[in-house]
Amino acid sequence: MTDASLRAAYPAGGLALVVGATGGIGGAFVTALHASGAFARVLAFSRSSAPALDLTDEGTIRLAAKAVADTGLTLRLVIDATGFLHGSGFEPEKALRQFDPTHAAHAFAINAIGPAMLMKHFLPLLPRAGRSAFVTLSAKVGSIGDNSLGGWYSYRASKAALNQFVKTAAIELARNKPDAVCLAMHPGTVASGLSQPFAKAGLDVRPPDVAVDQMLAVIARLTPADTGGFLDYRGDRLPW
Ligand SMILES: NC(=O)c1ccc[n+]([C@@H]2O[C@H](COP(=O)([O-])OP(=O)(O)OC[C@H]3O[C@@H](n4cnc5c(N)ncnc54)[C@H](OP(=O)(O)O)[C@@H]3O)[C@@H](O)[C@H]2O)c1
């Protein structure tokens, strides 16, 4: 069902790409996009792909964009499934006394500045006409309006910054590419290395392939009116 909607939504012969292809959700996106038959080619970028793409090194993003342009195919869909919540000795902060500027700087580098550089280098490759979309995975905990629990300072703030980058880039994009969509999407809680330590019993933890199928159903329905938005995996708008 989703495959048919995707094939109907995106002009045939286009290119899709996934950044963060080694991740739980990113890997499932690569598999599903290949299987959908909606795109002539699906490129999977990560720090271990060829060319490699490291969000902390703009030169690698520039080279990846060149590889995309060199395919000669029209770029129709970009999925940014990168992100950072814990690792390298950092855990989400429960209280302000745990706030560590090195941790916060890393969260901002991966969750906000890196995706902004993806927008800088990939949005210019979207076509001037016809459907195309840049979708970056944000998180509901990045919503300021929805924050009733506190904690997770660096993750929350870096995702809020990502949302602002998305909104701002969407305004600029609409000026010369009115058919293109740039938005932030919350995948819901998905079983992956990122969520594993925090996926408490009682939460609706979905396997990556289920979450990706839900998100692709939303992506197939996107219209230019959705650009600059913050949607969840059901297509519902989230508060900023
Ligand atoms: N899972 C959930 O429940 C959940 C909930 C809400 C939002 N999200 C968001 O969904 C997105 C994907 O999450 P996930 O659960 O799939 O996490 P994941 O399995 O940990 O995947 C994270 C991805 O980010 C990549 N990455 C990290 N640092 C990078 C860097 N410097 N350069 C390039 N890539 C880098 C990782 O690549 P390496 O393999 O090279 O490290 C990996 O591919 C994230 O933005 C996350 O915040 C997830």
mmCIF file of C-alpha atoms and ligand atoms in Angstrom:
data_model
loop_
_atom_site.group_PDB
_atom_site.id
_atom_site.type_symbol
_atom_site.label_atom_id
_atom_site.label_comp_id
_atom_site.label_asym_id
_atom_site.label_seq_id
_atom_site.Cartn_x
_atom_site.Cartn_y
_atom_site.Cartn_z
ATOM 1 C CA MET A 1 0.000 0.000 0.000
ATOM 2 C CA THR A 2 2.722 2.453 1.041
ATOM 3 C CA ASP A 3 4.909 1.325 -1.875
ATOM 4 C CA ALA A 4 2.152 2.069 -4.379
ATOM 5 C CA SER A 5 1.490 5.484 -2.772
ATOM 6 C CA LEU A 6 5.204 6.318 -2.934
ATOM 7 C CA ARG A 7 5.427 5.252 -6.573
ATOM 8 C CA ALA A 8 2.408 7.413 -7.364
ATOM 9 C CA ALA A 9 3.768 10.366 -5.387
ATOM 10 C CA TYR A 10 7.274 10.691 -6.819
ATOM 11 C CA PRO A 11 8.019 11.018 -10.550
ATOM 12 C CA ALA A 12 9.632 7.832 -11.909
ATOM 13 C CA GLY A 13 13.392 7.663 -12.447
ATOM 14 C CA GLY A 14 14.383 9.772 -9.452
ATOM 15 C CA LEU A 15 17.026 9.378 -6.768
ATOM 16 C CA ALA A 16 16.476 8.876 -3.040
ATOM 17 C CA LEU A 17 19.196 9.085 -0.437
ATOM 18 C CA VAL A 18 19.494 8.216 3.214
ATOM 19 C CA VAL A 19 22.068 9.712 5.570
ATOM 20 C CA GLY A 20 22.679 7.654 8.699
ATOM 21 C CA ALA A 21 22.199 4.408 6.790
ATOM 22 C CA THR A 22 23.961 2.404 9.525
ATOM 23 C CA GLY A 23 21.381 3.415 12.135
ATOM 24 C CA GLY A 24 18.372 1.390 13.238
ATOM 25 C CA ILE A 25 15.877 3.660 11.477
ATOM 26 C CA GLY A 26 18.194 4.718 8.629
ATOM 27 C CA GLY A 27 18.921 1.097 7.694
ATOM 28 C CA ALA A 28 15.203 0.323 7.594
ATOM 29 C CA PHE A 29 14.635 3.352 5.354
ATOM 30 C CA VAL A 30 17.257 2.086 2.881
ATOM 31 C CA THR A 31 15.625 -1.360 2.749
ATOM 32 C CA ALA A 32 12.107 0.026 2.374
ATOM 33 C CA LEU A 33 13.054 2.591 -0.281
ATOM 34 C CA HIS A 34 14.794 -0.099 -2.346
ATOM 35 C CA ALA A 35 11.791 -2.418 -1.992
ATOM 36 C CA SER A 36 9.275 0.312 -2.886
ATOM 37 C CA GLY A 37 10.464 0.553 -6.488
ATOM 38 C CA ALA A 38 9.618 4.272 -6.346
ATOM 39 C CA PHE A 39 13.156 5.423 -7.125
ATOM 40 C CA ALA A 40 15.637 4.479 -9.844
ATOM 41 C CA ARG A 41 18.421 4.532 -7.273
ATOM 42 C CA VAL A 42 18.766 4.704 -3.495
ATOM 43 C CA LEU A 43 22.061 5.986 -2.081
ATOM 44 C CA ALA A 44 23.012 5.075 1.477
ATOM 45 C CA PHE A 45 25.449 7.441 3.205
ATOM 46 C CA SER A 46 27.179 6.950 6.535
ATOM 47 C CA ARG A 47 30.567 7.392 8.112
ATOM 48 C CA SER A 48 31.472 3.995 6.592
ATOM 49 C CA SER A 49 30.009 4.457 3.071
ATOM 50 C CA ALA A 50 32.008 5.358 -0.027
ATOM 51 C CA PRO A 51 32.179 8.299 -0.124
ATOM 52 C CA ALA A 52 31.935 8.545 3.647
ATOM 53 C CA LEU A 53 29.777 11.256 5.187
ATOM 54 C CA ASP A 54 30.663 12.566 8.635
ATOM 55 C CA LEU A 55 28.392 15.282 10.002
ATOM 56 C CA THR A 56 31.327 16.884 11.808
ATOM 57 C CA ASP A 57 33.312 17.315 8.575
ATOM 58 C CA GLU A 58 31.707 19.601 5.995
ATOM 59 C CA GLY A 59 34.179 18.471 3.327
ATOM 60 C CA THR A 60 32.695 14.952 3.430
ATOM 61 C CA ILE A 61 29.170 16.362 3.026
ATOM 62 C CA ARG A 62 30.335 18.412 0.038
ATOM 63 C CA LEU A 63 31.843 15.258 -1.545
ATOM 64 C CA ALA A 64 28.654 13.290 -0.922
ATOM 65 C CA ALA A 65 26.609 16.049 -2.583
ATOM 66 C CA LYS A 66 28.965 15.934 -5.557
ATOM 67 C CA ALA A 67 28.478 12.152 -5.798
ATOM 68 C CA VAL A 68 24.716 12.750 -5.827
ATOM 69 C CA ALA A 69 24.969 15.400 -8.551
ATOM 70 C CA ASP A 70 27.299 13.135 -10.575
ATOM 71 C CA THR A 71 24.602 10.447 -10.836
ATOM 72 C CA GLY A 72 22.756 12.750 -13.227
ATOM 73 C CA LEU A 73 19.484 11.627 -11.621
ATOM 74 C CA THR A 74 16.925 14.012 -10.168
ATOM 75 C CA LEU A 75 17.091 14.051 -6.378
ATOM 76 C CA ARG A 76 13.552 13.478 -5.126
ATOM 77 C CA LEU A 77 13.896 12.385 -1.516
ATOM 78 C CA VAL A 78 16.482 12.954 1.197
ATOM 79 C CA ILE A 79 16.092 11.202 4.547
ATOM 80 C CA ASP A 80 18.363 12.344 7.346
ATOM 81 C CA ALA A 81 18.258 9.560 9.945
ATOM 82 C CA THR A 82 21.361 10.611 11.875
ATOM 83 C CA GLY A 83 21.260 11.551 15.522
ATOM 84 C CA PHE A 84 22.893 11.365 18.933
ATOM 85 C CA LEU A 85 21.377 10.752 22.367
ATOM 86 C CA HIS A 86 24.012 8.833 24.339
ATOM 87 C CA GLY A 87 27.477 7.360 23.884
ATOM 88 C CA SER A 88 31.146 8.307 24.207
ATOM 89 C CA GLY A 89 30.610 8.412 27.971
ATOM 90 C CA PHE A 90 27.619 10.778 27.749
ATOM 91 C CA GLU A 91 24.160 9.967 29.085
ATOM 92 C CA PRO A 92 21.067 12.185 28.859
ATOM 93 C CA GLU A 93 21.099 14.618 31.795
ATOM 94 C CA LYS A 94 18.485 14.077 34.511
ATOM 95 C CA ALA A 95 19.333 17.376 36.223
ATOM 96 C CA LEU A 96 21.143 20.620 35.453
ATOM 97 C CA ARG A 97 24.036 19.660 37.729
ATOM 98 C CA GLN A 98 24.908 16.935 35.164
ATOM 99 C CA PHE A 99 25.034 19.430 32.290
ATOM 100 C CA ASP A 100 28.403 19.159 30.544
ATOM 101 C CA PRO A 101 29.367 21.651 27.816
ATOM 102 C CA THR A 102 31.348 19.015 25.903
ATOM 103 C CA HIS A 103 28.294 16.758 25.819
ATOM 104 C CA ALA A 104 26.064 19.662 24.767
ATOM 105 C CA ALA A 105 28.484 20.714 22.020
ATOM 106 C CA HIS A 106 28.533 17.163 20.634
ATOM 107 C CA ALA A 107 24.715 16.943 20.710
ATOM 108 C CA PHE A 108 24.450 20.246 18.852
ATOM 109 C CA ALA A 109 27.124 19.162 16.330
ATOM 110 C CA ILE A 110 25.294 15.926 15.471
ATOM 111 C CA ASN A 111 21.639 16.843 15.995
ATOM 112 C CA ALA A 112 21.528 20.428 14.718
ATOM 113 C CA ILE A 113 24.658 21.750 12.968
ATOM 114 C CA GLY A 114 25.281 18.563 10.972
ATOM 115 C CA PRO A 115 21.714 18.405 9.614
ATOM 116 C CA ALA A 116 21.915 22.150 8.815
ATOM 117 C CA MET A 117 24.962 21.371 6.678
ATOM 118 C CA LEU A 118 23.005 18.581 4.979
ATOM 119 C CA MET A 119 20.345 21.188 4.134
ATOM 120 C CA LYS A 120 23.041 23.563 2.871
ATOM 121 C CA HIS A 121 24.471 20.995 0.457
ATOM 122 C CA PHE A 122 21.441 18.861 -0.499
ATOM 123 C CA LEU A 123 18.570 21.366 -0.745
ATOM 124 C CA PRO A 124 20.235 23.021 -3.776
ATOM 125 C CA LEU A 125 20.112 19.627 -5.528
ATOM 126 C CA LEU A 126 16.312 19.300 -5.244
ATOM 127 C CA PRO A 127 14.519 19.989 -8.537
ATOM 128 C CA ARG A 128 12.868 23.338 -9.259
ATOM 129 C CA ALA A 129 9.645 21.604 -10.257
ATOM 130 C CA GLY A 130 7.879 18.400 -9.307
ATOM 131 C CA ARG A 131 7.621 16.694 -5.948
ATOM 132 C CA SER A 132 10.677 16.420 -3.734
ATOM 133 C CA ALA A 133 11.312 16.313 0.002
ATOM 134 C CA PHE A 134 14.058 16.655 2.593
ATOM 135 C CA VAL A 135 12.985 14.905 5.804
ATOM 136 C CA THR A 136 15.147 15.059 8.910
ATOM 137 C CA LEU A 137 14.378 12.946 11.949
ATOM 138 C CA SER A 138 13.838 15.170 14.936
ATOM 139 C CA ALA A 139 12.236 14.135 18.241
ATOM 140 C CA LYS A 140 9.108 15.114 20.121
ATOM 141 C CA VAL A 141 11.258 15.841 23.163
ATOM 142 C CA GLY A 142 12.692 18.715 21.100
ATOM 143 C CA SER A 143 9.273 20.378 21.297
ATOM 144 C CA ILE A 144 9.364 23.312 23.740
ATOM 145 C CA GLY A 145 5.568 23.442 23.885
ATOM 146 C CA ASP A 146 5.322 19.745 24.759
ATOM 147 C CA ASN A 147 8.047 19.755 27.438
ATOM 148 C CA SER A 148 6.380 18.872 30.711
ATOM 149 C CA LEU A 149 8.981 16.478 32.184
ATOM 150 C CA GLY A 150 12.288 18.387 31.860
ATOM 151 C CA GLY A 151 15.669 16.633 31.780
ATOM 152 C CA TRP A 152 17.640 15.571 28.679
ATOM 153 C CA TYR A 153 18.912 19.156 28.297
ATOM 154 C CA SER A 154 21.375 18.625 25.454
ATOM 155 C CA TYR A 155 19.160 16.324 23.366
ATOM 156 C CA ARG A 156 16.049 18.485 23.813
ATOM 157 C CA ALA A 157 17.834 21.753 23.063
ATOM 158 C CA SER A 158 19.736 20.384 20.068
ATOM 159 C CA LYS A 159 16.536 18.988 18.524
ATOM 160 C CA ALA A 160 14.772 22.330 19.175
ATOM 161 C CA ALA A 161 17.661 23.993 17.317
ATOM 162 C CA LEU A 162 17.256 21.454 14.493
ATOM 163 C CA ASN A 163 13.567 22.351 14.246
ATOM 164 C CA GLN A 164 14.448 26.041 13.909
ATOM 165 C CA PHE A 165 16.991 25.239 11.155
ATOM 166 C CA VAL A 166 14.280 23.261 9.315
ATOM 167 C CA LYS A 167 11.702 26.046 9.563
ATOM 168 C CA THR A 168 14.179 28.691 8.439
ATOM 169 C CA ALA A 169 15.575 26.647 5.532
ATOM 170 C CA ALA A 170 12.027 25.809 4.394
ATOM 171 C CA ILE A 171 11.200 29.511 4.070
ATOM 172 C CA GLU A 172 14.291 30.076 1.909
ATOM 173 C CA LEU A 173 13.650 26.917 -0.138
ATOM 174 C CA ALA A 174 10.056 27.932 -0.938
ATOM 175 C CA ARG A 175 11.260 31.094 -2.667
ATOM 176 C CA ASN A 176 12.671 29.248 -5.696
ATOM 177 C CA LYS A 177 11.457 25.656 -5.248
ATOM 178 C CA PRO A 178 7.767 25.955 -4.386
ATOM 179 C CA ASP A 179 7.082 22.239 -4.951
ATOM 180 C CA ALA A 180 9.802 21.071 -2.536
ATOM 181 C CA VAL A 181 9.161 20.182 1.097
ATOM 182 C CA CYS A 182 11.624 20.467 3.992
ATOM 183 C CA LEU A 183 10.397 19.179 7.328
ATOM 184 C CA ALA A 184 11.217 17.623 10.682
ATOM 185 C CA MET A 185 9.633 14.282 11.575
ATOM 186 C CA HIS A 186 9.296 12.523 14.921
ATOM 187 C CA PRO A 187 9.557 8.751 14.362
ATOM 188 C CA GLY A 188 7.925 7.784 17.677
ATOM 189 C CA THR A 189 9.742 5.346 19.945
ATOM 190 C CA VAL A 190 11.593 2.860 17.760
ATOM 191 C CA ALA A 191 13.749 -0.104 18.799
ATOM 192 C CA SER A 192 17.349 0.935 18.054
ATOM 193 C CA GLY A 193 20.676 1.420 19.766
ATOM 194 C CA LEU A 194 19.665 5.013 20.474
ATOM 195 C CA SER A 195 16.450 4.169 22.319
ATOM 196 C CA GLN A 196 17.436 0.809 23.848
ATOM 197 C CA PRO A 197 18.522 2.040 27.319
ATOM 198 C CA PHE A 198 15.372 4.195 27.673
ATOM 199 C CA ALA A 199 12.636 2.097 26.050
ATOM 200 C CA LYS A 200 10.688 1.407 29.231
ATOM 201 C CA ALA A 201 7.933 -1.163 29.456
ATOM 202 C CA GLY A 202 4.622 0.474 28.672
ATOM 203 C CA LEU A 203 6.013 2.653 25.891
ATOM 204 C CA ASP A 204 4.883 1.833 22.355
ATOM 205 C CA VAL A 205 8.276 0.687 21.030
ATOM 206 C CA ARG A 206 7.925 -0.236 17.327
ATOM 207 C CA PRO A 207 10.424 -2.159 15.191
ATOM 208 C CA PRO A 208 12.246 0.079 12.672
ATOM 209 C CA ASP A 209 10.509 -1.452 9.635
ATOM 210 C CA VAL A 210 7.068 -0.681 11.096
ATOM 211 C CA ALA A 211 8.054 2.888 11.984
ATOM 212 C CA VAL A 212 9.559 3.435 8.530
ATOM 213 C CA ASP A 213 6.453 2.122 6.806
ATOM 214 C CA GLN A 214 4.362 4.591 8.821
ATOM 215 C CA MET A 215 6.714 7.486 8.005
ATOM 216 C CA LEU A 216 6.841 6.629 4.302
ATOM 217 C CA ALA A 217 3.027 6.664 4.224
ATOM 218 C CA VAL A 218 3.212 10.235 5.554
ATOM 219 C CA ILE A 219 6.007 11.146 3.124
ATOM 220 C CA ALA A 220 3.892 9.895 0.217
ATOM 221 C CA ARG A 221 1.115 12.308 1.255
ATOM 222 C CA LEU A 222 3.264 15.422 1.717
ATOM 223 C CA THR A 223 2.267 18.568 -0.125
ATOM 224 C CA PRO A 224 4.037 21.947 -0.331
ATOM 225 C CA ALA A 225 1.727 23.126 2.474
ATOM 226 C CA ASP A 226 3.627 20.782 4.815
ATOM 227 C CA THR A 227 6.994 22.464 4.288
ATOM 228 C CA GLY A 228 8.642 23.876 7.378
ATOM 229 C CA GLY A 229 6.529 21.616 9.568
ATOM 230 C CA PHE A 230 7.172 19.321 12.519
ATOM 231 C CA LEU A 231 5.127 16.153 12.023
ATOM 232 C CA ASP A 232 4.971 12.850 13.829
ATOM 233 C CA TYR A 233 4.973 9.426 12.167
ATOM 234 C CA ARG A 234 1.183 9.580 11.812
ATOM 235 C CA GLY A 235 1.376 12.899 9.986
ATOM 236 C CA ASP A 236 0.021 14.895 12.938
ATOM 237 C CA ARG A 237 1.531 18.321 13.544
ATOM 238 C CA LEU A 238 3.533 18.683 16.754
ATOM 239 C CA PRO A 239 3.837 21.911 18.730
ATOM 240 C CA TRP A 240 7.159 23.720 18.388
HETATM 241 N N1 LIG B 1 14.796 5.435 18.185
HETATM 242 C C1 LIG B 1 13.890 6.234 18.720
HETATM 243 O O1 LIG B 1 13.063 5.817 19.544
HETATM 244 C C2 LIG B 1 13.838 7.692 18.311
HETATM 245 C C3 LIG B 1 12.865 8.528 18.903
HETATM 246 C C4 LIG B 1 12.802 9.870 18.534
HETATM 247 C C5 LIG B 1 13.679 10.362 17.598
HETATM 248 N N2 LIG B 1 14.627 9.538 17.037
HETATM 249 C C6 LIG B 1 15.567 10.122 16.072
HETATM 250 O O2 LIG B 1 15.644 9.282 14.929
HETATM 251 C C7 LIG B 1 16.959 9.387 14.358
HETATM 252 C C8 LIG B 1 17.543 8.004 14.116
HETATM 253 O O3 LIG B 1 17.643 7.351 15.360
HETATM 254 P P1 LIG B 1 17.983 5.788 15.524
HETATM 255 O O4 LIG B 1 17.114 5.315 16.615
HETATM 256 O O5 LIG B 1 17.966 5.101 14.217
HETATM 257 O O6 LIG B 1 19.483 5.904 16.098
HETATM 258 P P2 LIG B 1 20.796 5.040 15.793
HETATM 259 O O7 LIG B 1 20.458 3.641 15.484
HETATM 260 O O8 LIG B 1 21.717 5.330 16.942
HETATM 261 O O9 LIG B 1 21.372 5.733 14.463
HETATM 262 C C9 LIG B 1 22.012 6.975 14.530
HETATM 263 C C10 LIG B 1 22.718 7.227 13.210
HETATM 264 O O10 LIG B 1 23.401 8.499 13.299
HETATM 265 C C11 LIG B 1 24.668 8.321 12.714
HETATM 266 N N3 LIG B 1 25.675 9.293 13.166
HETATM 267 C C12 LIG B 1 26.040 9.567 14.434
HETATM 268 N N4 LIG B 1 27.061 10.435 14.424
HETATM 269 C C13 LIG B 1 27.336 10.699 13.111
HETATM 270 C C14 LIG B 1 28.288 11.520 12.447
HETATM 271 N N5 LIG B 1 29.202 12.236 13.101
HETATM 272 N N6 LIG B 1 28.277 11.552 11.096
HETATM 273 C C15 LIG B 1 27.385 10.796 10.383
HETATM 274 N N7 LIG B 1 26.468 10.008 10.968
HETATM 275 C C16 LIG B 1 26.458 9.961 12.317
HETATM 276 C C17 LIG B 1 25.073 6.926 13.125
HETATM 277 O O11 LIG B 1 26.145 6.508 12.320
HETATM 278 P P3 LIG B 1 27.321 5.528 12.876
HETATM 279 O O12 LIG B 1 26.802 4.138 12.663
HETATM 280 O O13 LIG B 1 28.491 5.863 12.001
HETATM 281 O O14 LIG B 1 27.537 5.871 14.324
HETATM 282 C C18 LIG B 1 23.775 6.178 12.846
HETATM 283 O O15 LIG B 1 23.671 5.861 11.486
HETATM 284 C C19 LIG B 1 17.772 10.269 15.316
HETATM 285 O O16 LIG B 1 17.767 11.607 14.859
HETATM 286 C C20 LIG B 1 16.987 10.187 16.609
HETATM 287 O O17 LIG B 1 17.185 11.331 17.430
HETATM 288 C C21 LIG B 1 14.722 8.222 17.378
#
